[in-house]
N, CA and C atoms as an extended XYZ file, in Angstrom:
159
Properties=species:S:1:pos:R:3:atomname:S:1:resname:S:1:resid:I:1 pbc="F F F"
N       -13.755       -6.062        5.448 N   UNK     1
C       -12.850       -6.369        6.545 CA  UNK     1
C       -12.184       -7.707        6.260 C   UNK     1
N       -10.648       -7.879        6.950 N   UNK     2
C       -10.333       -8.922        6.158 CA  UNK     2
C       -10.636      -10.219        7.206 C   UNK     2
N       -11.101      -11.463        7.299 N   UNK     3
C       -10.990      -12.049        8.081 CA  UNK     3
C        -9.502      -13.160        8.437 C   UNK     3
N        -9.873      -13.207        9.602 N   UNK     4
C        -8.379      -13.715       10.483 CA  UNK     4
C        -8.784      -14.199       12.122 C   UNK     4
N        -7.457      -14.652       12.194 N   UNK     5
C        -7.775      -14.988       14.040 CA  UNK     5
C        -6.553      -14.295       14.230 C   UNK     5
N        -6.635      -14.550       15.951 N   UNK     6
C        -5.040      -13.917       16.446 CA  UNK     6
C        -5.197      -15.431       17.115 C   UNK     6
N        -4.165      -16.144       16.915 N   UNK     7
C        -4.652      -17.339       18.243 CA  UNK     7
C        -3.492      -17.430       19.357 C   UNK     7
N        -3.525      -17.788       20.550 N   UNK     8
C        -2.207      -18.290       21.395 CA  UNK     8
C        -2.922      -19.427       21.947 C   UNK     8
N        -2.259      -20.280       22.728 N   UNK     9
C        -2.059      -21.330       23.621 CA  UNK     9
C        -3.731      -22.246       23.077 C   UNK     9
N        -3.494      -21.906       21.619 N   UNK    10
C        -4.765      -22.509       21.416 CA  UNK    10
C        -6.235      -22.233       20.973 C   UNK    10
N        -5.890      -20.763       21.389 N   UNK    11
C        -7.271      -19.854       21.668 CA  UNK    11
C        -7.659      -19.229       20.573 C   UNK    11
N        -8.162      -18.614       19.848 N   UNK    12
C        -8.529      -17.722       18.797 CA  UNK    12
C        -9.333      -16.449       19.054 C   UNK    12
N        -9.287      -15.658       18.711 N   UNK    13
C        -9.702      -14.434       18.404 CA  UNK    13
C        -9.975      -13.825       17.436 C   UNK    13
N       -11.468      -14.105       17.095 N   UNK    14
C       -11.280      -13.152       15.402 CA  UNK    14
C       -10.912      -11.842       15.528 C   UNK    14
N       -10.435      -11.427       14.136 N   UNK    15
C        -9.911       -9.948       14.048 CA  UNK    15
C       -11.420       -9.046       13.799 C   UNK    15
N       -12.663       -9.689       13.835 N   UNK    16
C       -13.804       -8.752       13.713 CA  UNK    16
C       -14.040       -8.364       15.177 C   UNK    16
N       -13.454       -8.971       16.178 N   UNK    17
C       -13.819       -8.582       17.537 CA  UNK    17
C       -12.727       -7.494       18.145 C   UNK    17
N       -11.337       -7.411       17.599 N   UNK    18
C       -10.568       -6.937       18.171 CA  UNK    18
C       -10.180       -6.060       17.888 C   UNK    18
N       -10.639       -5.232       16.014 N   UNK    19
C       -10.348       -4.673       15.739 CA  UNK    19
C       -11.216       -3.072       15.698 C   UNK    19
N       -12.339       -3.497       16.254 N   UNK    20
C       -13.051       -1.847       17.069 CA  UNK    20
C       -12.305       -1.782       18.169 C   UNK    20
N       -12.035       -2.667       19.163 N   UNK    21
C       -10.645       -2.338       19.954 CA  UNK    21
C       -10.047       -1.779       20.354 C   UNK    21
N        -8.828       -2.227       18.963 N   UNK    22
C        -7.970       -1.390       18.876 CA  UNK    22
C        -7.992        0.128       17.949 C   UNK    22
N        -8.985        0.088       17.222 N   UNK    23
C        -9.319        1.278       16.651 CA  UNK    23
C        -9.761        2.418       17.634 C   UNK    23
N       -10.489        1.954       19.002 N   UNK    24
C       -10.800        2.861       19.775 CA  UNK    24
C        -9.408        3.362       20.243 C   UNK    24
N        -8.590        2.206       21.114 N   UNK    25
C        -7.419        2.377       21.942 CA  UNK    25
C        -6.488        3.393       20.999 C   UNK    25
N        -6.496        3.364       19.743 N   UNK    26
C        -5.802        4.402       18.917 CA  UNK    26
C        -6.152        5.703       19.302 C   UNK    26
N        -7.329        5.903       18.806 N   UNK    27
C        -7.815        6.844       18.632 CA  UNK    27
C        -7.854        7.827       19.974 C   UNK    27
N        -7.955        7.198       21.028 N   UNK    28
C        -7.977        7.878       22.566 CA  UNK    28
C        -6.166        8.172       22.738 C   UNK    28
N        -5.637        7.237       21.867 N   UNK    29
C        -4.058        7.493       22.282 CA  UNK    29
C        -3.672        8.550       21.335 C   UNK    29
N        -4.277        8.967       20.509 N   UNK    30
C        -4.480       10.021       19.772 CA  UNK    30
C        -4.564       11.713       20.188 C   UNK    30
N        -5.583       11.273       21.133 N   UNK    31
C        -6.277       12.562       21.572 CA  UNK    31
C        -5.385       13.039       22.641 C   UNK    31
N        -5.147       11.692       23.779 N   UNK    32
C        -4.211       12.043       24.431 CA  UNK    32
C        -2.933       12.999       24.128 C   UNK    32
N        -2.371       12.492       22.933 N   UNK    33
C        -1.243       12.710       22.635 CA  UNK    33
C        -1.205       14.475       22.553 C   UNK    33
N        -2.257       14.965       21.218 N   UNK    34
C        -2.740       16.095       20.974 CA  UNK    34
C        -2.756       16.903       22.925 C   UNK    34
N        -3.509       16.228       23.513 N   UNK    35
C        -3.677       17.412       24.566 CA  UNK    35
C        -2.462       17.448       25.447 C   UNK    35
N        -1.184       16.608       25.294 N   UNK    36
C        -0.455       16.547       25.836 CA  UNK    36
C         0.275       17.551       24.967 C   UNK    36
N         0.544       17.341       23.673 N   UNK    37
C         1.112       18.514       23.207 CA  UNK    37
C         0.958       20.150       23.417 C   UNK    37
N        -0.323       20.144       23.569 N   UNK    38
C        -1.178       21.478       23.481 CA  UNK    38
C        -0.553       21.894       25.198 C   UNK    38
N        -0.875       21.174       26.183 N   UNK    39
C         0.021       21.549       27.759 CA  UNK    39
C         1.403       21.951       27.610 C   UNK    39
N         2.297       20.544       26.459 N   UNK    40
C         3.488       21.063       26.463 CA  UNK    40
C         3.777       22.706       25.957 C   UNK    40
N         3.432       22.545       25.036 N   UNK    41
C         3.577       24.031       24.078 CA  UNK    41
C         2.940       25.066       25.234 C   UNK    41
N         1.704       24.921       26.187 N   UNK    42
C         1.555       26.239       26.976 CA  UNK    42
C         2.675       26.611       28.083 C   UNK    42
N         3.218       25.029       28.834 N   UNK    43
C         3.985       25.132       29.298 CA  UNK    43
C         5.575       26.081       29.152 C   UNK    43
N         5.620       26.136       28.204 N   UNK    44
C         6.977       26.445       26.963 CA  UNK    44
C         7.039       27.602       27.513 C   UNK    44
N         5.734       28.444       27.078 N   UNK    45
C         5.539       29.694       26.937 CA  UNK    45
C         5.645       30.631       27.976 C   UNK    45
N         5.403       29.784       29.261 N   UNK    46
C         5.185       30.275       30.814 CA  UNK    46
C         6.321       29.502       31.619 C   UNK    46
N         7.732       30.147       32.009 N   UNK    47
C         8.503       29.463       32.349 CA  UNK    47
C         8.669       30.364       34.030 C   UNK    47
N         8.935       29.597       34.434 N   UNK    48
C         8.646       29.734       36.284 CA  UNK    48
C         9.767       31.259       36.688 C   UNK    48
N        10.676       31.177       35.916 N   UNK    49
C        12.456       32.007       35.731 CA  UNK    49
C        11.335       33.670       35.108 C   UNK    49
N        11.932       34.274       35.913 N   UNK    50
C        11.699       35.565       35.202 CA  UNK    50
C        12.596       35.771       34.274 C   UNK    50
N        13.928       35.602       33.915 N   UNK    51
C        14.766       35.871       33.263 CA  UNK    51
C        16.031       37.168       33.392 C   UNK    51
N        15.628       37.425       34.422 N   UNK    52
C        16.512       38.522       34.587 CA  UNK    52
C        17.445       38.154       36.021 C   UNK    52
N        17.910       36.822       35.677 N   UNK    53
C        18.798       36.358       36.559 CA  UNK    53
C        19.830       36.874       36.446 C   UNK    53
């Protein structure tokens, strides 16, 4: 792992603390994404319109 800080107004943050983190916050924004797709695409398929307007 590489070491580092993030610092502002002074402060520091190593990157060994922040970077399970953001590896989680990925990874859930990940999954999200996937099951949002998977709704869109069922959605697609089932449209409210019979079609024989």
């Amino acid at each position: 792992m590489t070491n580092g800080a993030l610092i502002r107004d002074g402060r520091a943050v190593t990157l060994r603390v922040t970077e399970p983190l953001l590896r989680d916050f990925v990874a859930s924004m990940l999954c999200m994404e996937a099951d949002l797709a998977r709704r869109w695409m069922t959605t697609q398929g089932h449209s409210s319109f019979s079609g024989a307007e």
